[in-house]
XYZ file of C-alpha atoms in Angstrom:
123
model
C 1.526 11.941 20.349
C -1.925 12.303 21.917
C -2.432 15.632 20.125
C -1.393 14.071 16.818
C -3.675 11.087 17.271
C -6.659 13.235 18.269
C -6.191 15.474 15.218
C -5.154 12.935 12.592
C -6.878 9.758 13.728
C -10.378 11.042 14.328
C -12.932 8.639 12.876
C -14.552 11.252 10.588
C -11.163 12.042 9.034
C -10.284 8.371 8.547
C -13.734 7.664 7.081
C -13.347 10.561 4.649
C -9.923 9.316 3.514
C -11.184 5.765 3.074
C -14.147 6.938 0.993
C -11.962 8.751 -1.572
C -12.049 6.586 -4.722
C -8.599 5.060 -5.089
C -7.539 6.485 -1.723
C -6.312 9.942 -0.829
C -4.022 11.326 -3.558
C -0.415 10.492 -2.762
C -1.208 9.023 0.663
C 1.210 6.251 1.659
C -0.330 5.459 5.035
C 0.873 5.204 8.595
C 4.013 3.569 9.972
C 3.910 2.454 13.607
C 6.802 1.622 15.935
C 6.155 -0.575 18.945
C 8.231 -1.354 22.007
C 9.106 -4.808 23.361
C 5.725 -5.137 25.119
C 3.845 -4.138 21.955
C 2.927 -0.616 23.062
C 3.022 2.073 20.371
C 6.117 4.238 20.882
C 6.033 6.231 17.643
C 4.104 6.919 14.463
C 4.808 8.484 11.093
C 2.631 9.292 8.118
C 3.501 10.626 4.724
C 2.908 10.607 1.048
C 3.880 11.906 -2.353
C 1.103 14.410 -3.083
C 3.002 16.044 -5.963
C 5.208 14.054 -8.343
C 8.755 14.022 -7.010
C 7.917 15.621 -3.646
C 7.558 13.522 -0.525
C 5.719 15.036 2.392
C 6.017 14.061 6.060
C 2.488 14.610 7.328
C 3.138 13.473 10.880
C 5.992 12.127 13.000
C 5.618 11.627 16.744
C 7.491 9.638 19.372
C 6.324 8.969 22.931
C 8.197 11.042 25.507
C 9.818 8.013 27.166
C 11.072 6.677 23.801
C 12.754 9.829 22.502
C 16.489 9.919 21.763
C 16.522 6.166 21.156
C 16.414 6.206 17.347
C 12.661 5.685 16.992
C 12.044 8.942 15.118
C 15.088 8.408 12.918
C 13.935 4.882 12.038
C 10.399 6.033 11.280
C 11.649 8.886 9.092
C 13.993 6.505 7.246
C 11.155 4.038 6.596
C 8.832 6.816 5.408
C 11.616 8.160 3.173
C 12.160 4.723 1.624
C 8.454 4.490 0.822
C 8.496 7.952 -0.741
C 11.527 7.082 -2.896
C 9.662 3.995 -4.131
C 6.922 6.346 -5.349
C 9.349 8.647 -7.152
C 10.111 11.295 -4.528
C 13.487 12.993 -4.911
C 12.972 15.517 -2.153
C 11.035 15.605 1.100
C 9.241 18.340 2.964
C 7.706 18.859 6.357
C 5.466 21.605 7.739
C 6.000 22.299 11.437
C 3.258 23.736 13.646
C 5.372 26.678 14.876
C 8.548 28.585 13.988
C 10.267 27.503 17.207
C 8.923 23.951 17.133
C 10.755 21.524 19.460
C 11.258 19.157 16.492
C 13.468 21.667 14.613
C 16.776 20.251 15.915
C 15.694 16.736 14.882
C 14.832 17.795 11.336
C 17.975 19.931 11.013
C 20.061 16.945 12.147
C 18.315 14.836 9.480
C 19.453 17.261 6.768
C 16.359 19.434 6.389
C 16.823 23.136 5.727
C 14.265 25.926 5.912
C 12.111 26.939 2.962
C 10.214 29.358 5.194
C 9.516 29.874 8.903
C 7.698 26.543 9.347
C 8.380 24.689 6.073
C 11.537 22.576 5.757
C 12.947 20.439 2.961
C 15.753 18.025 2.109
C 16.925 16.026 -0.892
C 16.305 12.292 -0.787
C 19.380 10.441 -2.022
């Protein structure tokens, strides 16, 4: 999650996205999951950059909160948002071919389009 935050939440990047007239094309924003004490335990970001195609830009869960449904809940919430904006399928680009998140995405119904690109239908 630290790597994701340092890459995606850098102030210059956020400033650039904010300064795009009307917002970044297709950007639906961040979703944040917190634990009982209010600490962030997971984040997801996504959008619909191309009509009909949702894109998961980021999904991360803190190590001590994994396998507790946080990632599944965040993906479901992001998927609902994408459906609201007309997405009928969803894609994700993973950083590596043997990414540790592959079993999660496969379990969620994603199938490979290429070595690091996965997709699923949104019903």
